[in-house]
Structure formats: structure tokens, C-alpha cells
GROMACS .gro file of C-alpha atoms in nm:
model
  395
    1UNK     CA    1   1.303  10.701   7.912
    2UNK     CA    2   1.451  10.395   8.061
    3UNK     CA    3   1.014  10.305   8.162
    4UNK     CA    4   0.892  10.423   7.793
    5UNK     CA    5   1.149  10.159   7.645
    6UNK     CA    6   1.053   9.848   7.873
    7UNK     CA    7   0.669   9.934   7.792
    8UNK     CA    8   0.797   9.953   7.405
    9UNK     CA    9   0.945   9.632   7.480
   10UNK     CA   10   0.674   9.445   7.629
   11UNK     CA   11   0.432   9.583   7.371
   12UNK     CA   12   0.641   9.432   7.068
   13UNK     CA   13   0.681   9.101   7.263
   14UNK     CA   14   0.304   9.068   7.294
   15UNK     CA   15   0.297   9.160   6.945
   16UNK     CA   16   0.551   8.864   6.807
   17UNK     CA   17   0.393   8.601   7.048
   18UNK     CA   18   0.068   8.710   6.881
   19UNK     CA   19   0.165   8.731   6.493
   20UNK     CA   20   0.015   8.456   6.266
   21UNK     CA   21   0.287   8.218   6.105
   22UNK     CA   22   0.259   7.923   5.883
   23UNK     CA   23   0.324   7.640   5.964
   24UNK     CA   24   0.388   7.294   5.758
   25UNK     CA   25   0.257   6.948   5.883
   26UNK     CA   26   0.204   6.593   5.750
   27UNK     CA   27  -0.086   6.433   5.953
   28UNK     CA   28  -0.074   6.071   5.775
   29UNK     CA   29   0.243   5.884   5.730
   30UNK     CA   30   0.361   5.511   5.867
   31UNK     CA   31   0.637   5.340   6.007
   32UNK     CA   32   0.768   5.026   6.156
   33UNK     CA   33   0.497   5.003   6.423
   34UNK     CA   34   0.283   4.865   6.181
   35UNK     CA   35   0.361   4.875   5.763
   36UNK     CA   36   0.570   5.150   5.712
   37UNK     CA   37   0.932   5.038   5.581
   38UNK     CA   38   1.159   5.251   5.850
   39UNK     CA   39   1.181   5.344   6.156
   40UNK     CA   40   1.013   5.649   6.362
   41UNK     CA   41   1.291   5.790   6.447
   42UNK     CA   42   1.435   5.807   6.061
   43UNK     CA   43   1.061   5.929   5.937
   44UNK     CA   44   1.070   6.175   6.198
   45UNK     CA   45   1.395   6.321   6.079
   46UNK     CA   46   1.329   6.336   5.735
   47UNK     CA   47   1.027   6.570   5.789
   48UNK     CA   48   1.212   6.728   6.038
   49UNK     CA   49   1.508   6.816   5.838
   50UNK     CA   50   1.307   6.879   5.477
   51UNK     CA   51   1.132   7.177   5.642
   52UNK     CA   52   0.845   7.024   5.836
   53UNK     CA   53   0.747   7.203   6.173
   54UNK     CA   54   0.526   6.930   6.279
   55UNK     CA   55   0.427   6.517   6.251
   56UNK     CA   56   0.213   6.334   6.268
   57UNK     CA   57   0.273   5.940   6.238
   58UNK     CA   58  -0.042   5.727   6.228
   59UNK     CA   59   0.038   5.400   6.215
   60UNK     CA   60  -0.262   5.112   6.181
   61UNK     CA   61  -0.480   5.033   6.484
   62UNK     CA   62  -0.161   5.109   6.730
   63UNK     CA   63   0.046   5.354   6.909
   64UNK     CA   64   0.370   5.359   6.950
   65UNK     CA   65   0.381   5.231   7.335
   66UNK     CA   66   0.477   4.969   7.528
   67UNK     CA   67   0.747   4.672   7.416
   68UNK     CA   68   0.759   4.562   7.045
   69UNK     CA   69   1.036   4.374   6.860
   70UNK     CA   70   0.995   4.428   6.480
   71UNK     CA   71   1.151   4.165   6.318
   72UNK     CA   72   1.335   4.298   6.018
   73UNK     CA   73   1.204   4.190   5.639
   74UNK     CA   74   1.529   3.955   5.461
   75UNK     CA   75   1.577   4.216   5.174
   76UNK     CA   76   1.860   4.382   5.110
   77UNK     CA   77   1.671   4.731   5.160
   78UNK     CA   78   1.537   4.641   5.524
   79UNK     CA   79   1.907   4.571   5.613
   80UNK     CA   80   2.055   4.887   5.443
   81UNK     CA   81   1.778   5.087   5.625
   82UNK     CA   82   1.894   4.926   5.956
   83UNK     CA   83   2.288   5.042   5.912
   84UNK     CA   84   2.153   5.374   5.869
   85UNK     CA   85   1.923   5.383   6.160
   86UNK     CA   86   2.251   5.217   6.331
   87UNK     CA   87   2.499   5.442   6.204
   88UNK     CA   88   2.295   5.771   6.281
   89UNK     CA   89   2.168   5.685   6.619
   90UNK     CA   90   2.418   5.470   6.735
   91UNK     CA   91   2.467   5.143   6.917
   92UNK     CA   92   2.358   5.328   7.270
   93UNK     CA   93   2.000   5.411   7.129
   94UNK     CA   94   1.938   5.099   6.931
   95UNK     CA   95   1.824   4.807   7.068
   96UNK     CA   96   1.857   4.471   6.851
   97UNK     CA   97   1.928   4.087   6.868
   98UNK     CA   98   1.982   3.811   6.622
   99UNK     CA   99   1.726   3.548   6.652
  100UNK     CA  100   1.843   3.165   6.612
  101UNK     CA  101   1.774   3.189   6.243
  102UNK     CA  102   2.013   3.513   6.167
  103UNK     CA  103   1.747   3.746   6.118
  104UNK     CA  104   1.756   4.096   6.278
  105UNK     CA  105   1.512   4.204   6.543
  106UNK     CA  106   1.513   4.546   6.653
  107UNK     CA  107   1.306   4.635   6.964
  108UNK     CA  108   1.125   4.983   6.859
  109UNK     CA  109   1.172   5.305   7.019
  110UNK     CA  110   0.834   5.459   7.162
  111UNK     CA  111   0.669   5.769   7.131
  112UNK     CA  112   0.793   5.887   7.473
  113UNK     CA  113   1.111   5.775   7.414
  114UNK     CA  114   1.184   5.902   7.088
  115UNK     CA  115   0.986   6.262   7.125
  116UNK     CA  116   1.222   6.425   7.344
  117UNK     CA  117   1.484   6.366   7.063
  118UNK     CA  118   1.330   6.543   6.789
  119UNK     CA  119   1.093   6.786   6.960
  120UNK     CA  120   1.175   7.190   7.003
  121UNK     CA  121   0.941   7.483   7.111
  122UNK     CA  122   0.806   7.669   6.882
  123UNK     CA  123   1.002   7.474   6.614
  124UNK     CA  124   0.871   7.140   6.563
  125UNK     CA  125   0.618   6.953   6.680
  126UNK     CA  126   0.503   6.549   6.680
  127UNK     CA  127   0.117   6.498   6.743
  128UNK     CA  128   0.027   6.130   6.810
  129UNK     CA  129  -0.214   6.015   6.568
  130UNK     CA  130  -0.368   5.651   6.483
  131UNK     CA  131  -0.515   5.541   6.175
  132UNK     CA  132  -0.828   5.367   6.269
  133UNK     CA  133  -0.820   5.060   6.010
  134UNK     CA  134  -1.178   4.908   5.973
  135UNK     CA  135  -1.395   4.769   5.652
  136UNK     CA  136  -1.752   4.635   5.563
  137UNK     CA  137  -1.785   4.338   5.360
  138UNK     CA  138  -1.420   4.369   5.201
  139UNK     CA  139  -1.371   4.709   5.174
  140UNK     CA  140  -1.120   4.931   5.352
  141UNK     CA  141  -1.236   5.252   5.550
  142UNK     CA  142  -0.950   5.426   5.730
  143UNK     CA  143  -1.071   5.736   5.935
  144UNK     CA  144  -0.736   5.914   6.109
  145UNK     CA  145  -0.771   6.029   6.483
  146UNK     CA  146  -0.528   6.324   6.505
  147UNK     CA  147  -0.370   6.356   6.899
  148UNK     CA  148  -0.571   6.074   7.004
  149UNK     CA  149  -0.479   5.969   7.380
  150UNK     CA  150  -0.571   5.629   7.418
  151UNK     CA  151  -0.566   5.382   7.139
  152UNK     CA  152  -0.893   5.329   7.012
  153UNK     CA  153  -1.035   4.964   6.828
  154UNK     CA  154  -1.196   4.962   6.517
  155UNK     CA  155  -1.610   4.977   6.605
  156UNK     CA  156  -1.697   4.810   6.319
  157UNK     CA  157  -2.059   4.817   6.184
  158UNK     CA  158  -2.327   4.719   5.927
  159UNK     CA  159  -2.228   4.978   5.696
  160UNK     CA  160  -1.973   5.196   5.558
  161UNK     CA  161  -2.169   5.501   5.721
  162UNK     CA  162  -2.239   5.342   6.003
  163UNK     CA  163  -1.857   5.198   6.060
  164UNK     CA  164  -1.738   5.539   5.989
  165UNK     CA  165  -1.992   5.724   6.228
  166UNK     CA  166  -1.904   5.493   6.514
  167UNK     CA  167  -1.531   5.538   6.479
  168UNK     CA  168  -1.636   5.930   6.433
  169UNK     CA  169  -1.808   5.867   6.784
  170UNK     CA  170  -1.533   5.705   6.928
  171UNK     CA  171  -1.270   5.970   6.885
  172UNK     CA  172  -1.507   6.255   6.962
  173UNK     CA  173  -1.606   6.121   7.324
  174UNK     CA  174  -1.275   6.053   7.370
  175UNK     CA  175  -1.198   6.419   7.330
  176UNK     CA  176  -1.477   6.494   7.600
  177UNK     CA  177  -1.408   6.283   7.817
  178UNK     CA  178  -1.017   6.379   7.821
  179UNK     CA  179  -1.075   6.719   7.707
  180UNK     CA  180  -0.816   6.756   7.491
  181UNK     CA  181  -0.803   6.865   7.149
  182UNK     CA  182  -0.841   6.591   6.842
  183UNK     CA  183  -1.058   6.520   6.584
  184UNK     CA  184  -1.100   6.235   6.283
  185UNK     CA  185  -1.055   6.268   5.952
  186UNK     CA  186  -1.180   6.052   5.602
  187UNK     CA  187  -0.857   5.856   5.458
  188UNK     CA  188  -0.834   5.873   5.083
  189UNK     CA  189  -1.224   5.773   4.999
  190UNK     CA  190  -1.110   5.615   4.648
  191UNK     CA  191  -0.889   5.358   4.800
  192UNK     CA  192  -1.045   5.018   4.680
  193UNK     CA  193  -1.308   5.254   4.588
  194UNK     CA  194  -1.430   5.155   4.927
  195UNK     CA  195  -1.606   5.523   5.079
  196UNK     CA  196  -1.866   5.696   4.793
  197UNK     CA  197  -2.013   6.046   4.818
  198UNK     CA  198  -2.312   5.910   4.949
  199UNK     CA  199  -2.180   5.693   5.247
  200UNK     CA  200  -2.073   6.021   5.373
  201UNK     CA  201  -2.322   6.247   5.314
  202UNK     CA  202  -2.512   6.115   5.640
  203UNK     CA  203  -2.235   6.169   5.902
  204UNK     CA  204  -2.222   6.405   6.219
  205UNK     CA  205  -1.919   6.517   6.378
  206UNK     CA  206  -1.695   6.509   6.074
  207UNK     CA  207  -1.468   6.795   5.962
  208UNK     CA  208  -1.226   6.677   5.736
  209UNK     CA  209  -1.134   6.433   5.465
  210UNK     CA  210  -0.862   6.373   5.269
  211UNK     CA  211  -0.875   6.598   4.915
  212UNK     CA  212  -0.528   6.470   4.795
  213UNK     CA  213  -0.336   6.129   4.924
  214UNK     CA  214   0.008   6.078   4.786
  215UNK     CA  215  -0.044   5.662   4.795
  216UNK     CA  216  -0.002   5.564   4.426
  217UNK     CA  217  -0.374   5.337   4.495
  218UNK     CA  218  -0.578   5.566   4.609
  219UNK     CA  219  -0.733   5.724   4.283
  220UNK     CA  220  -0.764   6.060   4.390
  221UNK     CA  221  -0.841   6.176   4.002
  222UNK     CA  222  -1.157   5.935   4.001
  223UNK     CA  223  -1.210   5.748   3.680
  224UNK     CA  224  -1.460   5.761   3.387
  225UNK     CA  225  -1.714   5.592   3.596
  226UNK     CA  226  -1.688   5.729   3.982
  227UNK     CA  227  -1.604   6.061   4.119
  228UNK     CA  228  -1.272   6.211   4.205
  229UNK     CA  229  -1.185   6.347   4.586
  230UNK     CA  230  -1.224   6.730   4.470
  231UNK     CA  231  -1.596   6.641   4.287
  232UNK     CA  232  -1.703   6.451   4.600
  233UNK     CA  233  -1.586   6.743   4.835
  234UNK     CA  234  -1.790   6.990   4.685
  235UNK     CA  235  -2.122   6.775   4.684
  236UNK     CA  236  -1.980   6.735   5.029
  237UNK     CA  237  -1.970   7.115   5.119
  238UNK     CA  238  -2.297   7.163   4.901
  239UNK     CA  239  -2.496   6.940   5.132
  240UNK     CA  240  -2.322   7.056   5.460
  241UNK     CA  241  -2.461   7.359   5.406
  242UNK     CA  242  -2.759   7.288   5.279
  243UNK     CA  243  -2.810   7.071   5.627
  244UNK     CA  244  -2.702   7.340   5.853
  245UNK     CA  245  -2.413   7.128   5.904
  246UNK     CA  246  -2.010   7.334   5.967
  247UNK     CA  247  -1.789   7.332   5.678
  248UNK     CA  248  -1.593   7.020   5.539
  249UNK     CA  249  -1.208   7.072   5.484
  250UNK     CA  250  -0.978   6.916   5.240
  251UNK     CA  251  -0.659   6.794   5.341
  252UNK     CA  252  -0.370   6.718   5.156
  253UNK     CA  253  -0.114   6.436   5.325
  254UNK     CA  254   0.195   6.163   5.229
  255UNK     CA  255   0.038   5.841   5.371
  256UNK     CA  256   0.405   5.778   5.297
  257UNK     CA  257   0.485   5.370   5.397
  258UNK     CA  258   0.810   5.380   5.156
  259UNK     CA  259   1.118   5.586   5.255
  260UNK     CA  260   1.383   5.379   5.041
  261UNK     CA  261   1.285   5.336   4.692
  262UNK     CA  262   1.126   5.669   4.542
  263UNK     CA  263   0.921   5.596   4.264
  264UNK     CA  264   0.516   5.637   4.114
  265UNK     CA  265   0.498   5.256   4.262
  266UNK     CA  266   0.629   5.381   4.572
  267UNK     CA  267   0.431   5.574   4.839
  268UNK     CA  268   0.695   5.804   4.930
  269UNK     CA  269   0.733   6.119   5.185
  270UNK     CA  270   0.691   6.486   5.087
  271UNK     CA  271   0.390   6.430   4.858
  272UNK     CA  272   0.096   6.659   4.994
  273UNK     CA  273   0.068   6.857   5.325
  274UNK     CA  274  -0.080   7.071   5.465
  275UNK     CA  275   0.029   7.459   5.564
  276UNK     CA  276  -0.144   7.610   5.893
  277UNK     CA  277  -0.138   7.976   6.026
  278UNK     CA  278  -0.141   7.996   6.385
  279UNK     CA  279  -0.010   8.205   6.659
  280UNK     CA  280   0.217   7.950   6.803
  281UNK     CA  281   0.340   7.588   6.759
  282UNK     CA  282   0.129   7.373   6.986
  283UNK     CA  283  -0.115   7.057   6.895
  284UNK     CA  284  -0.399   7.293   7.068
  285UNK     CA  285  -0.308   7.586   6.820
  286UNK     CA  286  -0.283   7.399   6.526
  287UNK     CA  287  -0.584   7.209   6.524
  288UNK     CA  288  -0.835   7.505   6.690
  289UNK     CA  289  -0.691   7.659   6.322
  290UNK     CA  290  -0.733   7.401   6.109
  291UNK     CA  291  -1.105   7.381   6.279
  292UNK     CA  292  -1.124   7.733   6.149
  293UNK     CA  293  -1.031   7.639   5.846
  294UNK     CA  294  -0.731   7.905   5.864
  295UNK     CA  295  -0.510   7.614   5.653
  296UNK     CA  296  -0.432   7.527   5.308
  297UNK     CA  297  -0.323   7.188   5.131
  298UNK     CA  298  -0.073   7.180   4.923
  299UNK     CA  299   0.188   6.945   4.691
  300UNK     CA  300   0.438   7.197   4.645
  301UNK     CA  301   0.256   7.566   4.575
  302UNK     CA  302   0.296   7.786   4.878
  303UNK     CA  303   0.058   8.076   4.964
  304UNK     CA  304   0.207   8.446   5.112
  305UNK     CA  305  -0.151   8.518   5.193
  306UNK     CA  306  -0.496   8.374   5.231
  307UNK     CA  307  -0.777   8.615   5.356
  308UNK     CA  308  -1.138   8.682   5.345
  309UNK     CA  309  -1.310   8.972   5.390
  310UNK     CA  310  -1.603   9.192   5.280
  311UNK     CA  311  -1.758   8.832   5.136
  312UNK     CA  312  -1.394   8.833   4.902
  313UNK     CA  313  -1.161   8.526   4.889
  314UNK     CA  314  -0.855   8.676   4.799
  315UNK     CA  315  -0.498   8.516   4.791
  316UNK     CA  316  -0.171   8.591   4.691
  317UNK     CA  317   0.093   8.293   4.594
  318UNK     CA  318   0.442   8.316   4.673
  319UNK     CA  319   0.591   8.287   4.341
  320UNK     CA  320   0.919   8.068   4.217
  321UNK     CA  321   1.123   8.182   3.885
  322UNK     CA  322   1.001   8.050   3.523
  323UNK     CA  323   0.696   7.934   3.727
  324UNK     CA  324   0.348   8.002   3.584
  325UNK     CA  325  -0.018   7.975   3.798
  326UNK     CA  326  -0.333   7.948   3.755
  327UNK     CA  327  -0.589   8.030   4.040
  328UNK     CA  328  -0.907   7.871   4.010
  329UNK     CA  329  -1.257   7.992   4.202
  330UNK     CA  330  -1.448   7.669   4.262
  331UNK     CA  331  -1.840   7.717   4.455
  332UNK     CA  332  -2.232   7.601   4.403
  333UNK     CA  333  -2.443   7.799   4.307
  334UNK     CA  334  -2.820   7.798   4.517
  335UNK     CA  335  -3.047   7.569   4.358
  336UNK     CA  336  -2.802   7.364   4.182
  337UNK     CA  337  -2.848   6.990   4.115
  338UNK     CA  338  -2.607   6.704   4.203
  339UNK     CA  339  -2.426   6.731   3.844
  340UNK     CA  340  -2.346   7.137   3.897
  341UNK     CA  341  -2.227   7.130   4.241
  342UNK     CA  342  -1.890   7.230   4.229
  343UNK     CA  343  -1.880   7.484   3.910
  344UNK     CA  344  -1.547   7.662   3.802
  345UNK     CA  345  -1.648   8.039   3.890
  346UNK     CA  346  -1.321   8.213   3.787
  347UNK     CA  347  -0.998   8.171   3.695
  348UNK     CA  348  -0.698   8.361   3.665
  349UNK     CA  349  -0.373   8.344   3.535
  350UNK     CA  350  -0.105   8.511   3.736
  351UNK     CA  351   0.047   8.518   4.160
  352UNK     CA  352  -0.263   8.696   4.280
  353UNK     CA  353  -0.667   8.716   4.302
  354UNK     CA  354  -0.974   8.746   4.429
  355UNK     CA  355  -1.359   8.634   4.413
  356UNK     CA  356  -1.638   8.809   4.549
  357UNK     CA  357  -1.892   8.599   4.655
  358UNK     CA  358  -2.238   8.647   4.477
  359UNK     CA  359  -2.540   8.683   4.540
  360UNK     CA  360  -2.610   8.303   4.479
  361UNK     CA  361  -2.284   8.159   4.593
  362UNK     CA  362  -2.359   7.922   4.836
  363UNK     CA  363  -1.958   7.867   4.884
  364UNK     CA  364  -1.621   7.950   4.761
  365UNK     CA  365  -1.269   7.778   4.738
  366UNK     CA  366  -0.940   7.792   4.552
  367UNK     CA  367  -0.779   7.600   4.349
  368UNK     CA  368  -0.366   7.713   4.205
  369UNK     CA  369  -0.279   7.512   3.936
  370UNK     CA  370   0.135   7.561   3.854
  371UNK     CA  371   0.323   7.478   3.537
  372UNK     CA  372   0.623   7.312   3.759
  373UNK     CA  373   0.596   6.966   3.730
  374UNK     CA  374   0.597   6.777   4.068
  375UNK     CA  375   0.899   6.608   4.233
  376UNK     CA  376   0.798   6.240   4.239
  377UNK     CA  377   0.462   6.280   4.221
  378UNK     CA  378   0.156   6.030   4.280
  379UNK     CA  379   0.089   6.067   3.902
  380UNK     CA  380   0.285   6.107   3.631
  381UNK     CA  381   0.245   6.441   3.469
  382UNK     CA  382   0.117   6.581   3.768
  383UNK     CA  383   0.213   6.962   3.846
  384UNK     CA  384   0.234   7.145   4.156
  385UNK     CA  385  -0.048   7.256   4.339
  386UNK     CA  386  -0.274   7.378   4.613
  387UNK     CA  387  -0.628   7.437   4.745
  388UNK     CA  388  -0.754   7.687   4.997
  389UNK     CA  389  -1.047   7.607   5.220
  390UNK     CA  390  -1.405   7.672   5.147
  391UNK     CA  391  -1.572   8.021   5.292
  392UNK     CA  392  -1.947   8.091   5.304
  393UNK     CA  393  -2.093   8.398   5.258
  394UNK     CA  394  -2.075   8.618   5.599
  395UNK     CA  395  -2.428   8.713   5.752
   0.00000   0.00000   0.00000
């Protein structure tokens, strides 16, 4: 008996450490090390402690090593912010002086130091990320290089493809030649309206770009003129296929800089994220499932279940009280020009549904639209939602 229970035992261990969980992560966000408005430590536990399992803070064209003194801004807001990094860490973490003109400098707290802190097994994770800052004749292109290892300079180049395929480059040799998990990702395309459809069309090696950004510049609706993020990812996914090339995910994210004043001017924490199911909490788990695509992006919907099978997309959403949905099917069709690539297939109303894939699909994704307006969000008006990643027929 006493044998039959420690095989029982052993079985349902290897069963927990092999169950799929979700798991909720912001992989664009800012702080002190370069123009974010706080400190790591306070960004880290506000995710932390508003139900984030893991981090990811990718501050511009550094990483948070080595000695830096950030010299605090003279507003009342920078000096609040510092009493409270004072007051909750204490005088034997933080490190500060007062220059010969009575301003505050604050010597910042590195990645190493700071990690231990925060970090738990299995409960929450920080990946170190870098946004890659570069431009082409004035206009901005960000790329993200999620658990980058050494910092890596902006290549530059003679176009917006071609700067964004050499930072692409950049961060994928550095992932063979270190062999550790990372990859890039497309910062909010609209910003400055600086990164069109077409500039990215032509690009190896990229998986992801950003669907939703919570930065009140970034136009992620488009305008009457130019396309929004969700129109450009499914010309995006249209031609990927088309081109033999793997699947493009959307990926929703903060870019948060401002963590005192929370306003539409503001670009605040807890805006978009994105929710991954994987075995365990490790950088290596989480982004070998985000490659899979087993991850949605979200501003405030959550999903019970996402699953395909027998060529049907089929999810279930985990519903709130007085709350209303509306699931959206969103695909190409084969043969369809640039203006009918990304067609409304189906739509629902109600917590659950599913879309078989025709005949003619060349793709599927979802799209749940709720009625419960969003909690500072990056528009006015805007409600609650979240989008599910695009699946291709199966051979």
C-alpha cells in the first residue's frame, strides 16, 4: 500500500509540474535608467503587487548595470516619488547625495542588485529587456530585445527596413552566439507615424510587433488617412504566409514612463499585457510559448481557455458580472487583395465560441470586444479587450 501511494504521489507531482498555467507579463515599460519617472525598484513592485507574474523593464539603449547617479527632476512630483522610494526601502538600500546646488542625486540600484529583492520561483519573474532606440531621417523606430544579455547599439541604416533588419540581426546572433533564449519585437509602428505596413513587409527573423501600446502618442486606432496596428497586422500575417514566412504575433504592452500622475496625457502602468500559458515560470518557458503563439494580449478581458483543434479556434472568456462580450473571428480569405485582408468572419455575442476554418481561410484570430469601459485607458471611450493569436489551417 505504503509503494502504491508514493507511485500515486510521484505520478500527480509530474502531473502539477506539467499542467499549463497562465501567466501575466508586461514586456515594455521604463524607468529612471533612462525616461521613465520612478525608480526600478517602485515599477517593479507595482506590477508585482497588481497581479503581474513577470517584468520586463526596457529602458532606452541601456541596461541597468554598472554606476549611475540620476539626478532628480526639481518638481514637486520627482521629490514626492523619492520619499516614497525612501520611506519603503529605507535609508540602508538607498543611496543619495545633495549636490552643491541642493538638488537630489540618487545613485540607481542595478538589475543584479535589485532582482534578488523582488524575484520568487515559480511566482514572479523579471526578464532583462532593452529598447533598441534608432530612426532614419527623423523618425523614431524602437524594436524591443526581450532577455537580451549584452547591451546592444542602435545599427542604424539607410532605411526604416533596413535599420530595423539590422537591429533584428543584432539581437538574433546574439541569441546564437550566447544561446539563450530572446527575440525582438516592433514598438508601436504609429508612433510619429514613423514604421508603415510596407517597411515591414520585407523583414526576416521577426515574430512579433506591438498590436496595442498604452502610450497616449502612439495612434494605435490609425487615422482617416493611414492604417491602424490591427489592419497592418493582418496584411502582415497575409503576406507571411503567403511568403512561406512563420506567423506574426500581436502583443499588447504599458510602455508605461509615468507612475505618478494617471491620466489620457499620461502613459501610465497596467494598460495592455500580455497573458502566457506555460508549464512553469522561467524566461525559457515563457518565450518558447509565446514563439508558439500559446499567448493572448489583453487590456483587461481575461480568457479561461484558448484552443485549437480539428482546424477550430475556439475560446471561452472568463466572464465578470453586468459584463457583456463580443467575440470577433478576424482571417483572409485566399486570393484576397490588399483592401480585404483582414475581413470580419464571425462574430458572436456571448462568453464562448468557435470558428472553423474554411476551406479558403488562409488564417484565423480573435478579437473580444467588452462593454466595461477601461480603467484609465489610452483613449477615451475605450472598453476592455483582448486578441488571441493567429492559427493557420493544420496540414
Amino acid at each position: 500500500m505504503l509503494h502504491f501511494l508514493t507511485i500515486l504521489f510521484t505520478i500527480l507531482i509530474t502531473i502539477s509540474a506539467n499542467a499549463q498555467q497562465w501567466y501575466r507579463g508586461n514586456l515594455h515599460t521604463h524607468s529612471y535608467w533612462s525616461d521613465g519617472d520612478d525608480f526600478p525598484e517602485m515599477i517593479v513592485d507595482w506590477y508585482k503587487t497588481n497581479g503581474y507574474d513577470f517584468i520586463a523593464l526596457s529602458d532606452h539603449n541601456v541596461l541597468a548595470e554598472g554606476e549611475f547617479w540620476k539626478l532628480l527632476p526639481n518638481t514637486e512630483e520627482a521629490r514626492q516619488g523619492f520619499e516614497a522610494y525612501l520611506d519603503k526601502f529605507g535609508k540602508d538600500w538607498v543611496v543619495y547625495q545633495t549636490n552643491d546646488k541642493s538638488r537630489t542625486e540618487v545613485k540607481l540600484k542595478t538589475l543584479k542588485e535589485y532582482r534578488p529583492k523582488f524575484e520568487e520561483a515559480g511566482k514572479f519573474l523579471i526578464i532583462q529587456s532593452e529598447e533598441i532606440t534608432d530612426g532614419f531621417e527623423g523618425k523614431p523606430i524602437h524594436m524591443n530585445a526581450t532577455n537580451v544579455q549584452e547591451l546592444i547599439a542602435p545599427a542604424g541604416g539607410s532605411s526604416v527596413t533596413e535599420v530595423m533588419q539590422n537591429n533584428i540581426n543584432q539581437v538574433n546572433k546574439q541569441r546564437e552566439q550566447t544561446g539563450k533564449p530572446m527575440f525582438p519585437h516592433i514598438n508601436h509602428p504609429n508612433f510619429g507615424w514613423a514604421i508603415s505596413v510596407d517597411d515591414i513587409l520585407p523583414l526576416t527573423g521577426e515574430r512579433f510587433f506591438e498590436v496595442y501600446n498604452g502610450h497616449p502618442l502612439v495612434n494605435n486606432y490609425g487615422d482617416d488617412t493611414r492604417l491602424g496596428t490591427e489592419a497592418i497586422w493582418d496584411i502582415l500575417i497575409t503576406n507571411y504566409l503567403k511568403e512561406g514566412k512563420p506567423l506574426i504575433y500581436g502583443l499588447a504592452v504599458d510602455d508605461a514612463h509615468n507612475y505618478h500622475n494617471y491620466d489620457g496625457e499620461h502613459s501610465n502602468p497596467g494598460r495592455g499585457w500580455v497573458m502566457v500559458q506555460a508549464n512553469e515560470l522561467t524566461t525559457e518557458t515563457i518565450i518558447a510559448a509565446m514563439e508558439a503563439g500559446d499567448f493572448y494580449s489583453s487590456t483587461g478581458v481575461t480568457l479561461a481557455s484558448v484552443s485549437f483543434e480539428n482546424q477550430t479556434l475556439t475560446l471561452k472568456v472568463k466572464p465578470e458580472n453586468n459584463v457583456n462580450y463580443l467575440i470577433q473571428f478576424w482571417g483572409t480569405k485566399e486570393g484576397a487583395n490588399r483592401e480585404e485582408m483582414g475581413e470580419l468572419l464571425q462574430e458572436i455575442s456571448g462568453n464562448e465560441a468557435s470558428y472553423q476554418l474554411k476551406n479558403d481561410d488562409l488564417y484565423v484570430r480573435a478579437k473580444i470586444i467588452s462593454d466595461k469601459p477601461q480603467l484609465n485607458p489610452f483613449q477615451e471611450g475605450d472598453t476592455e479587450m483582448a486578441w488571441t493569436q493567429p492559427v493557420m489551417p493544420e496540414e
